[in-house]
Coordinates of C-alpha atoms in Angstrom, one line a residue:
X122 CA 108.8 89.1 69.1
X123 CA 106.7 87.3 66.4
X124 CA 108.4 86.9 63.0
X125 CA 107.5 89.7 60.6
X126 CA 105.3 88.6 57.6
X127 CA 107.0 88.9 54.2
X128 CA 104.2 91.1 53.0
X129 CA 105.2 93.9 55.3
X130 CA 108.1 95.9 53.8
X131 CA 111.0 96.5 56.2
X132 CA 111.0 100.2 55.5
X133 CA 107.4 100.6 56.4
X134 CA 107.8 98.6 59.6
X135 CA 110.7 100.9 60.6
X136 CA 108.5 103.9 59.7
X137 CA 105.8 102.5 62.0
X138 CA 108.3 102.2 64.8
X139 CA 109.3 105.8 64.3
X140 CA 105.7 107.0 64.4
X141 CA 105.1 105.1 67.6
X142 CA 108.2 106.5 69.3
X143 CA 107.1 110.0 68.2
X144 CA 103.7 109.5 69.7
X145 CA 105.4 108.1 72.9
X146 CA 107.6 111.2 73.1
X147 CA 104.5 113.4 72.9
X148 CA 102.7 111.4 75.6
X149 CA 105.8 111.8 77.8
X150 CA 105.2 115.6 77.6
X151 CA 101.7 115.4 79.0
X152 CA 102.7 115.5 82.7
X153 CA 104.5 118.7 82.0
X154 CA 101.2 120.5 81.7
X155 CA 100.9 120.4 85.5
X156 CA 103.8 122.8 85.9
X157 CA 102.3 126.1 84.6
X158 CA 98.8 127.5 84.9
X159 CA 96.9 130.8 84.5
X160 CA 96.1 132.5 87.8
X161 CA 93.0 134.6 88.6
X162 CA 94.6 137.6 86.7
X163 CA 94.9 135.3 83.7
X164 CA 98.7 135.4 84.0
X165 CA 100.9 132.4 83.4
X166 CA 102.6 131.3 86.6
X167 CA 104.4 128.2 87.9
X168 CA 102.8 125.7 90.3
X169 CA 104.2 126.6 93.7
X170 CA 101.5 124.9 95.8
X171 CA 102.3 123.2 99.1
X172 CA 99.1 122.0 100.8
X173 CA 98.7 120.9 104.4
X174 CA 99.5 117.3 103.8
X175 CA 102.2 116.5 106.4
X176 CA 104.0 114.2 104.0
X177 CA 104.6 117.1 101.5
X178 CA 106.3 119.2 104.1
X179 CA 108.1 116.3 105.6
X180 CA 109.7 115.6 102.2
X181 CA 110.7 119.3 101.7
X182 CA 112.0 119.8 105.2
X183 CA 114.0 116.5 105.1
X184 CA 115.5 117.5 101.7
X185 CA 116.5 120.9 103.3
X186 CA 118.0 119.0 106.3
X187 CA 120.1 116.9 103.9
X188 CA 121.4 119.9 102.0
X189 CA 122.3 121.6 105.3
X190 CA 124.2 118.6 106.5
X191 CA 121.8 117.4 109.2
X192 CA 121.0 114.1 107.5
X193 CA 117.6 112.4 106.8
X194 CA 116.1 113.3 110.2
X195 CA 114.5 116.7 111.0
X196 CA 114.9 116.1 114.8
X197 CA 117.8 118.6 115.1
X198 CA 116.1 121.3 113.0
X199 CA 112.5 121.0 114.0
X200 CA 112.5 119.1 117.3
X201 CA 110.6 116.1 115.8
X202 CA 111.0 113.6 113.0
X203 CA 108.6 111.7 110.7
X204 CA 108.2 108.1 109.7
X205 CA 108.1 108.9 105.9
X206 CA 110.9 107.1 104.0
X207 CA 114.0 109.0 103.0
X208 CA 114.3 108.0 99.4
X209 CA 112.1 110.8 97.9
X210 CA 113.7 113.6 100.0
X211 CA 117.1 112.3 98.9
X212 CA 116.0 112.6 95.3
X213 CA 114.6 116.1 95.9
X214 CA 117.8 117.2 97.5
X215 CA 119.9 116.0 94.6
X216 CA 117.5 117.6 92.1
X217 CA 117.6 120.9 94.0
X218 CA 121.4 120.7 94.1
X219 CA 121.5 120.3 90.4
X220 CA 119.0 122.9 89.2
X221 CA 118.6 125.3 92.2
X222 CA 122.1 125.3 93.7
X223 CA 120.8 123.6 96.8
X224 CA 117.7 125.7 97.3
X225 CA 114.6 123.5 97.8
X226 CA 111.6 125.2 96.3
X227 CA 108.0 124.0 95.7
X228 CA 108.2 124.9 92.0
X229 CA 111.4 122.8 91.5
X230 CA 109.7 119.9 93.3
X231 CA 106.7 120.1 90.9
X232 CA 109.0 120.2 87.9
X233 CA 110.8 117.1 89.3
X234 CA 107.6 115.2 89.8
X235 CA 106.3 116.0 86.3
X236 CA 109.6 114.8 84.8
X237 CA 109.4 111.6 86.9
X238 CA 105.9 111.0 85.5
X239 CA 107.2 111.6 82.0
X240 CA 109.9 109.0 82.5
X241 CA 107.3 106.6 84.1
X242 CA 105.1 107.0 80.9
X243 CA 108.0 105.7 78.8
X244 CA 108.7 102.8 81.2
X245 CA 105.0 101.9 81.2
X246 CA 105.0 101.7 77.4
X247 CA 107.8 99.2 77.3
X248 CA 106.5 97.3 80.3
X249 CA 103.0 97.0 78.8
X250 CA 104.4 96.0 75.4
X251 CA 106.4 93.1 77.0
X252 CA 103.4 92.0 79.2
X253 CA 101.1 92.0 76.2
X254 CA 103.6 89.9 74.3
X255 CA 103.8 87.6 77.3
X256 CA 100.1 87.1 77.3
X257 CA 99.7 86.8 73.5
X258 CA 98.3 83.5 72.2
X259 CA 100.9 81.1 70.9
X260 CA 103.8 83.0 72.6
X261 CA 106.0 82.1 75.5
X262 CA 106.7 85.8 76.0
X263 CA 110.2 85.1 77.1
X264 CA 109.2 82.7 79.9
X265 CA 111.2 79.6 80.6
X266 CA 110.2 76.4 78.8
X267 CA 108.3 74.9 81.7
X268 CA 106.0 78.0 81.7
X269 CA 104.8 77.8 78.1
X270 CA 101.3 79.3 77.7
X271 CA 98.5 77.2 76.2
X272 CA 98.2 78.1 72.5
X273 CA 94.8 78.3 71.0
X274 CA 94.3 77.2 67.3
X275 CA 91.5 79.8 66.8
X276 CA 93.7 82.6 68.1
X277 CA 96.8 82.9 65.9
X278 CA 99.7 85.1 66.8
X279 CA 99.2 88.8 66.6
X280 CA 100.4 90.9 63.7
X281 CA 103.6 92.9 64.2
X282 CA 102.8 96.3 65.8
X283 CA 99.5 95.3 67.3
X284 CA 100.9 94.9 70.8
X285 CA 103.0 98.1 70.4
X286 CA 99.9 100.2 69.5
X287 CA 98.0 98.7 72.4
X288 CA 100.9 99.6 74.6
X289 CA 100.8 103.1 73.3
X290 CA 97.1 103.4 74.2
X291 CA 97.9 102.1 77.7
X292 CA 100.7 104.5 78.1
X293 CA 98.5 107.4 76.9
X294 CA 95.8 106.5 79.4
X295 CA 98.4 106.3 82.2
X296 CA 99.8 109.8 81.2
X297 CA 96.4 111.5 81.1
X298 CA 94.9 109.8 84.1
X299 CA 93.9 112.5 86.7
X300 CA 94.8 110.3 89.6
X301 CA 98.3 109.6 88.2
X302 CA 98.9 113.3 87.5
X303 CA 97.8 114.2 91.1
X304 CA 101.3 113.3 92.2
X305 CA 102.6 116.2 90.1
X306 CA 100.0 118.7 91.4
X307 CA 101.3 118.0 94.9
X308 CA 104.7 117.3 96.2
X309 CA 103.9 113.6 96.7
X310 CA 106.3 110.6 96.4
X311 CA 103.9 108.7 94.1
X312 CA 105.6 109.7 90.8
X313 CA 109.0 108.4 92.0
X314 CA 107.4 105.3 93.6
X315 CA 105.5 104.5 90.4
X316 CA 108.6 104.9 88.3
X317 CA 110.7 102.7 90.6
X318 CA 108.0 100.1 90.9
X319 CA 107.3 99.9 87.2
X320 CA 111.0 99.7 86.5
X321 CA 111.3 96.9 89.0
X322 CA 108.4 95.0 87.4
X323 CA 109.9 95.6 83.9
X324 CA 113.2 94.2 85.0
X325 CA 111.6 91.0 86.5
X326 CA 109.7 90.5 83.2
X327 CA 113.0 91.0 81.3
X328 CA 114.6 88.4 83.5
X329 CA 111.9 85.9 84.4
X330 CA 114.5 83.6 86.1
X331 CA 116.2 86.5 88.0
X332 CA 115.8 84.5 91.2
X333 CA 118.3 81.9 89.9
X334 CA 121.1 84.3 89.1
X335 CA 122.8 86.3 92.0
X336 CA 123.9 89.3 89.8
X337 CA 120.3 89.7 88.4
X338 CA 118.9 89.2 91.9
X339 CA 121.1 91.9 93.3
X340 CA 119.9 94.4 90.7
X341 CA 116.2 93.4 91.3
X342 CA 116.8 93.8 95.0
X343 CA 118.3 97.2 94.7
X344 CA 115.3 98.4 92.7
X345 CA 113.0 96.9 95.3
X346 CA 114.9 98.7 98.0
X347 CA 114.7 102.0 96.0
X348 CA 110.9 101.5 95.8
X349 CA 110.7 100.8 99.5
X350 CA 112.9 103.8 100.4
X351 CA 110.5 106.1 98.4
X352 CA 107.2 104.9 99.8
X353 CA 106.1 102.6 102.6
X354 CA 104.1 100.5 100.2
X355 CA 107.4 99.5 98.6
X356 CA 107.6 96.9 101.3
X357 CA 105.5 94.8 98.9
X358 CA 108.4 94.9 96.4
X359 CA 111.0 93.8 98.8
X360 CA 108.8 91.1 100.3
X361 CA 108.2 89.7 96.8
X362 CA 111.9 89.9 96.0
X363 CA 112.6 87.9 99.1
X364 CA 109.7 85.4 98.9
X365 CA 110.2 84.3 95.3
X366 CA 113.8 83.0 95.7
X367 CA 112.9 81.7 99.1
X368 CA 110.1 79.5 97.7
X369 CA 112.5 78.3 95.0
X370 CA 115.0 77.4 97.7
X371 CA 112.5 75.5 99.8
X372 CA 110.2 73.8 97.2
X373 CA 112.2 73.4 94.0
X374 CA 114.5 70.3 93.9
X375 CA 118.0 70.8 92.6
X376 CA 121.6 69.7 92.9
X377 CA 124.0 71.0 95.5
X378 CA 125.4 73.7 93.2
X379 CA 122.0 75.1 92.3
X380 CA 120.9 74.8 95.9
X381 CA 124.0 76.9 97.0
X382 CA 123.2 79.5 94.3
X383 CA 119.6 79.8 95.4
X384 CA 120.7 80.2 99.0
X385 CA 123.2 82.9 97.9
X386 CA 120.4 84.8 96.2
X387 CA 118.2 84.7 99.4
X388 CA 121.2 85.8 101.5
X389 CA 122.0 88.7 99.2
X390 CA 118.5 90.1 99.2
X391 CA 118.1 89.6 103.0
X392 CA 121.4 91.4 103.5
X393 CA 120.4 94.4 101.4
X394 CA 117.0 94.7 103.2
X395 CA 118.5 94.4 106.7
X396 CA 121.3 96.9 105.8
X397 CA 118.7 99.4 104.7
X398 CA 116.7 99.1 107.9
X399 CA 119.8 99.3 110.1
X400 CA 120.9 102.5 108.3
X401 CA 117.5 104.0 109.0
X402 CA 117.6 102.9 112.7
X403 CA 121.0 104.7 113.0
X404 CA 120.3 107.9 111.1
X405 CA 116.6 108.4 111.6
X406 CA 115.1 105.8 114.1
X407 CA 111.5 106.9 113.6
X408 CA 111.7 105.7 109.9
X409 CA 112.8 102.2 110.8
X410 CA 110.7 99.1 111.4
X411 CA 112.8 98.6 114.5
X412 CA 111.8 101.9 116.0
X413 CA 110.4 102.0 119.5
X414 CA 107.6 104.4 120.6
X415 CA 110.2 106.7 122.2
X416 CA 112.1 106.9 118.8
X417 CA 109.0 107.8 116.8
X418 CA 107.7 104.3 116.2
X419 CA 104.4 105.0 118.0
X420 CA 101.5 106.9 116.6
X421 CA 103.5 108.2 113.6
X422 CA 104.3 104.9 112.0
X423 CA 102.9 102.8 109.1
X424 CA 102.4 99.7 111.3
X425 CA 100.4 101.8 113.9
X426 CA 98.3 103.4 111.1
X427 CA 97.6 100.0 109.6
X428 CA 96.6 98.5 113.0
X429 CA 94.4 101.4 113.8
X430 CA 92.7 101.0 110.4
X431 CA 91.8 97.3 110.8
X432 CA 90.7 97.8 114.4
X433 CA 88.5 100.9 113.9
X434 CA 91.0 103.2 115.6
X435 CA 91.5 100.8 118.4
X436 CA 87.9 100.4 119.4
X437 CA 87.9 96.7 118.4
X438 CA 90.4 94.2 119.7
X439 CA 91.6 90.9 118.2
X440 CA 92.1 89.7 121.8
X441 CA 88.4 89.9 122.5
X442 CA 86.4 87.1 120.8
X443 CA 83.2 89.2 121.1
X444 CA 84.8 91.8 118.8
X445 CA 85.5 89.3 116.0
X446 CA 82.1 89.7 114.2
X447 CA 82.5 93.5 114.3
X448 CA 86.1 93.2 113.1
X449 CA 85.0 91.1 110.2
X450 CA 82.2 93.6 109.3
X451 CA 84.5 96.6 109.7
X452 CA 87.2 95.2 107.5
X453 CA 84.7 94.0 104.9
X454 CA 83.4 97.6 104.6
X455 CA 87.0 98.8 104.4
X456 CA 87.7 96.4 101.6
X457 CA 84.6 97.4 99.7
X458 CA 85.5 101.1 99.9
X459 CA 89.0 100.4 98.6
X460 CA 87.6 98.3 95.7
X461 CA 85.5 101.4 94.9
X462 CA 88.7 103.4 94.8
X463 CA 90.3 100.7 92.6
X464 CA 87.3 101.1 90.2
X465 CA 87.6 104.9 90.3
X466 CA 91.2 104.7 89.2
X467 CA 90.0 103.7 85.8
X468 CA 87.6 106.6 85.6
X469 CA 89.5 109.8 86.6
X470 CA 86.6 112.0 85.3
X471 CA 85.0 111.3 88.8
X472 CA 87.6 113.5 90.5
X473 CA 85.0 116.0 91.6
X474 CA 81.9 114.1 91.0
X475 CA 80.7 111.2 93.3
X476 CA 77.2 110.9 92.1
X477 CA 77.7 110.0 88.4
X478 CA 76.4 106.5 88.5
X479 CA 77.1 105.7 84.8
X480 CA 80.8 106.6 85.3
X481 CA 80.9 104.5 88.4
X482 CA 79.4 101.6 86.4
X483 CA 82.1 102.0 83.7
X484 CA 84.9 101.9 86.3
X485 CA 83.4 98.8 88.0
X486 CA 83.2 97.0 84.6
X487 CA 86.9 97.8 84.0
X488 CA 87.8 96.6 87.5
X489 CA 85.8 93.4 87.1
X490 CA 87.4 92.6 83.8
X491 CA 90.9 93.2 85.2
X492 CA 90.3 91.1 88.3
X493 CA 88.8 88.3 86.2
X494 CA 91.9 88.3 84.0
X495 CA 94.2 88.2 87.0
X496 CA 92.3 85.4 88.8
X497 CA 92.1 83.4 85.6
X498 CA 95.9 83.5 85.2
X499 CA 96.4 82.9 88.9
X500 CA 94.4 79.7 88.7
X501 CA 96.0 78.5 85.4
X502 CA 99.5 79.3 86.7
X503 CA 101.1 79.3 83.3
X504 CA 101.3 82.8 81.9
X505 CA 102.1 85.5 84.5
X506 CA 105.4 85.3 86.2
X507 CA 105.5 84.3 89.9
X508 CA 106.9 87.7 90.7
X509 CA 104.0 89.5 89.1
X510 CA 101.4 87.2 90.7
X511 CA 102.8 87.6 94.2
X512 CA 103.2 91.4 93.8
X513 CA 99.6 91.9 92.8
X514 CA 98.3 89.6 95.7
X515 CA 100.4 91.5 98.3
X516 CA 99.6 94.9 96.9
X517 CA 95.9 94.2 97.0
X518 CA 96.2 92.7 100.5
X519 CA 98.0 95.9 101.7
X520 CA 95.7 98.6 100.2
X521 CA 92.4 96.8 100.6
X522 CA 92.9 97.2 104.4
X523 CA 94.8 100.5 104.4
X524 CA 92.9 103.1 106.5
X525 CA 93.1 105.9 103.9
X526 CA 91.0 106.0 100.7
X527 CA 92.8 107.4 97.7
X528 CA 92.4 106.3 94.0
X529 CA 96.0 107.5 93.4
X530 CA 97.2 104.6 95.5
X531 CA 96.3 102.3 92.6
X532 CA 98.3 104.2 90.0
X533 CA 101.4 101.9 90.0
X534 CA 99.3 98.8 89.0
X535 CA 97.1 100.6 86.5
X536 CA 99.2 99.5 83.5
X537 CA 99.0 95.9 84.6
X538 CA 95.3 96.1 85.1
X539 CA 94.8 97.6 81.6
X540 CA 96.8 94.8 80.0
X541 CA 94.8 92.2 82.0
X542 CA 91.6 93.8 80.7
X543 CA 92.9 93.3 77.1
X544 CA 93.8 89.7 77.8
X545 CA 90.3 89.0 79.3
X546 CA 88.5 90.5 76.3
X547 CA 90.8 88.5 74.0
X548 CA 90.0 85.3 75.9
X549 CA 86.3 85.6 75.5
X550 CA 86.3 86.8 71.9
X551 CA 88.2 86.1 68.8
X552 CA 91.5 87.9 68.7
X553 CA 90.7 90.2 65.8
X554 CA 87.4 91.2 67.4
X555 CA 89.0 91.7 70.8
X556 CA 91.8 93.9 69.5
X557 CA 89.4 96.0 67.5
X558 CA 86.9 96.7 70.2
X559 CA 89.3 96.8 73.1
X560 CA 91.3 99.4 71.2
X561 CA 88.1 101.3 70.7
X562 CA 87.3 101.1 74.4
X563 CA 90.7 102.3 75.3
X564 CA 90.5 105.2 72.8
X565 CA 87.2 106.2 74.4
X566 CA 88.8 106.1 77.9
X567 CA 91.6 108.2 76.6
X568 CA 89.2 110.8 75.1
X569 CA 87.4 111.0 78.5
X570 CA 90.7 111.4 80.3
X571 CA 91.9 114.1 78.0
X572 CA 88.6 116.0 78.3
X573 CA 88.9 116.1 82.1
X574 CA 92.5 117.1 81.9
X575 CA 91.7 120.0 79.5
X576 CA 88.7 121.2 81.5
X577 CA 89.9 120.9 85.1
X578 CA 93.6 121.4 84.8
X579 CA 93.8 125.2 85.3
X580 CA 90.9 125.4 87.8
X581 CA 92.4 122.7 90.0
X582 CA 95.8 124.3 90.0
X583 CA 94.4 127.7 90.9
X584 CA 92.6 126.1 93.9
X585 CA 95.6 124.4 95.4
X586 CA 97.9 127.4 94.8
X587 CA 95.2 129.5 96.5
X588 CA 95.5 127.4 99.7
X589 CA 99.3 127.5 99.6
X590 CA 99.3 131.3 99.2
X591 CA 96.9 131.6 102.1
X592 CA 99.3 129.6 104.3
X593 CA 102.2 131.7 103.3
X594 CA 100.3 134.9 103.9
X595 CA 99.3 133.7 107.4
X596 CA 102.9 133.1 108.4
X597 CA 104.0 136.4 106.8
X598 CA 101.3 138.1 109.0
X599 CA 102.8 136.6 112.1
X600 CA 106.2 137.9 111.2
X601 CA 104.9 141.3 110.3
X602 CA 103.1 141.8 113.7
X603 CA 105.9 140.3 115.8
X604 CA 107.9 142.3 118.2
X605 CA 111.6 142.0 117.3
X606 CA 112.6 142.2 120.9
X607 CA 111.7 138.6 121.7
X608 CA 110.8 135.6 119.6
X609 CA 107.0 135.2 119.2
X610 CA 105.3 132.0 120.1
X611 CA 103.1 130.4 117.4
X612 CA 100.6 127.8 118.6
X613 CA 99.4 125.3 116.1
X614 CA 97.0 122.4 116.4
X615 CA 99.4 119.5 116.2
X616 CA 102.5 117.9 114.7
X617 CA 101.2 117.9 111.2
X618 CA 100.5 121.6 111.3
X619 CA 103.8 122.1 112.9
X620 CA 105.5 120.7 109.7
X621 CA 103.3 123.0 107.6
X622 CA 104.2 126.2 109.3
X623 CA 107.8 125.2 110.0
X624 CA 108.3 125.2 106.2
X625 CA 106.7 128.6 105.6
X626 CA 108.4 130.2 108.5
X627 CA 111.8 129.1 107.3
X628 CA 111.1 130.7 103.9
X629 CA 110.3 134.2 105.3
X630 CA 113.1 136.5 106.3
X631 CA 113.0 136.9 110.1
X632 CA 110.8 133.9 110.5
X633 CA 113.5 131.6 111.7
X634 CA 113.2 133.1 115.3
X635 CA 109.6 132.1 115.7
X636 CA 109.0 129.4 118.2
X637 CA 106.5 126.7 117.1
X638 CA 104.6 124.9 119.7
X639 CA 102.0 122.1 119.4
X640 CA 100.0 120.0 121.9
X641 CA 101.4 116.9 123.4
X642 CA 99.8 113.6 122.4
X643 CA 97.9 113.5 125.7
X644 CA 96.8 117.1 125.8
X645 CA 93.8 118.6 124.0
X646 CA 94.1 121.7 121.8
X647 CA 91.9 123.6 124.2
X648 CA 94.0 122.8 127.3
X649 CA 97.2 123.5 125.3
X650 CA 95.9 127.0 124.3
X651 CA 94.7 127.8 127.9
X652 CA 98.1 126.7 129.2
X653 CA 100.0 128.9 126.7
X654 CA 97.7 131.9 127.4
X655 CA 98.4 131.5 131.2
X656 CA 102.1 131.3 130.4
X657 CA 102.2 134.6 128.5
X658 CA 100.1 136.3 131.2
X659 CA 102.6 135.2 133.8
X660 CA 105.6 136.2 131.7
X661 CA 103.9 139.3 130.4
X662 CA 105.2 138.8 126.8
X663 CA 102.0 139.2 124.8
X664 CA 103.6 137.4 121.9
X665 CA 101.3 134.5 121.4
X666 CA 99.9 133.9 117.9
X667 CA 97.4 131.2 116.9
X668 CA 97.3 129.9 113.3
X669 CA 94.3 127.7 112.5
X670 CA 94.3 125.7 109.3
X671 CA 90.8 125.1 108.0
X672 CA 89.6 127.6 110.6
X673 CA 88.0 126.2 113.8
X674 CA 85.1 128.3 115.0
X675 CA 85.5 127.4 118.7
X676 CA 88.7 129.4 119.3
X677 CA 86.8 132.8 119.9
X678 CA 84.4 131.0 122.3
X679 CA 87.4 129.4 124.0
X680 CA 89.1 132.7 124.7
X681 CA 85.9 134.4 125.8
X682 CA 86.4 132.9 129.3
X683 CA 89.6 134.9 129.9
X684 CA 89.0 138.3 131.6
X685 CA 92.5 139.7 130.9
X686 CA 93.2 138.7 127.3
X687 CA 91.4 139.0 124.0
X688 CA 91.7 137.2 120.7
X689 CA 92.5 139.7 118.0
X690 CA 92.1 138.6 114.4
X691 CA 94.9 139.5 112.1
X692 CA 94.2 137.6 108.9
X693 CA 91.7 135.2 107.4
X694 CA 91.4 133.7 103.9
X695 CA 88.0 132.1 103.6
X696 CA 88.0 129.0 105.8
X697 CA 91.5 128.1 104.7
X698 CA 93.5 129.7 107.4
X699 CA 93.1 132.3 110.1
X700 CA 95.7 134.1 112.3
X701 CA 94.9 135.5 115.7
X702 CA 97.0 137.3 118.2
X703 CA 96.4 137.0 122.0
X704 CA 96.5 140.5 123.5
X705 CA 95.7 142.0 126.8
X706 CA 92.2 143.6 127.1
X707 CA 92.3 147.3 126.6
X708 CA 90.5 149.4 129.2
X709 CA 87.1 150.7 128.0
X710 CA 85.7 154.2 128.5
X711 CA 83.0 152.8 130.9
X712 CA 83.9 151.1 134.1
X713 CA 83.5 147.3 134.1
X714 CA 83.3 146.9 130.3
X715 CA 85.9 145.8 127.8
X716 CA 86.2 146.4 124.1
X717 CA 87.8 143.8 121.8

């Protein structure tokens, strides 16, 4: 911290701190606005949405499995498991145990995510304040002496409170960013992942030489494992935690004692990472990096998704030299699309608008300034810590080639990027000019974020809850029309939908007896439905229901080929979901004709 000028009274400086912390407390309440909304009857209701994203239902079902004593795998309860990490379901289970007596509910999950984002807002403030101090002219920012930044005579140290108010602005932009809040609208693991990752980064800034001290390295490694256990992208955190001390061990000369201590740090981190993976391989093999295809390490795994992404779903092969130009072009296009997502993460008012060129231009300017600041410090190698540099490099390397496009993937590094924008503006301008106009730019960005939050909040919540209600009603329709004498068969499109309806069926009284079936990986949906129809014809059960999410129009045409059965619609909510029951044809009044 810079020394406080004598002209600033101590009492007013303390009052300024109190005001800042009061503002920070109010900012931490912003994510809570995602919990309640007004429905179509203008009644206040809680956010109870669960969409068809398989990861949402995987987290909820895994949390239930934990609370029922079945562990982190849903193999016993559902007949299949997922590759999603267990950290977030464990947190959900603990939260449900505390507030809901072990009853996992969507509303409790949304409250939990909102509180996680509130905590992340506070962590982002302190992290941004320390990073701004690290990059301030004339300050070492707590770095070791051999990493002193280059001071500039025309850029004197900042006044007390300047960095703190900039950090408040950065925290406010984070708390009101639509892509950040999206994690609270859904039951996603991003809020927990962002909190764990920012806490891990803050700890490495607090201890810039953590890789030289075993006890500090252990705490940093545990936070990195926590991030990895919450989201697959956390592998970047554990990779950085392992690589930084490994580089120090291999390339920094030292005496025998220091050499042994550096070796001990690497061994501790490696032990923690391997122990985590071995535990996964034992309790839920499909979640482990060591999983085989038979254990769930095939199509449903992060390595498989990543490989399919960079090879255009397997159409291109690295083993064929003739595919290399197409591979290069495909991955270049993938990288450009993700850079667009990175730019959009600064401009959340683009959530429902993709044609607003001025907004895109603003986002790209922000992205360019942030990347310029990072590359400048990477080349100078004297201000940012090795941990932060390596983390940003690996994080970009992962998500620039990831097959899915989502601006929310960039939320964990948004605070870093905003600080780098401030540093870039300060580098090209005088400090007073940079602080004044950068603060104005941030304030404008905050106003745009807040306006989008105010206008779209209720409408967006109504839409996602409408989908969730449609899914619940579809399953309730199956239960209502089922014959209690034998368990009905519910056919769904695939494993993702199987997770969706397994959740809703388990929440409806009597729904536990419904048998869920889905196609095998080598069987088409059409062949699967034909096979199931022939099965019920042979067994004469007549208890086959089909639930279609985002209704497919070819199902009626598919069943028109059967002479002895008909597809009877039971429920439809727009194009969100439809329920059919497969029934025998009823004899018509005229010979040779059938009526549906």
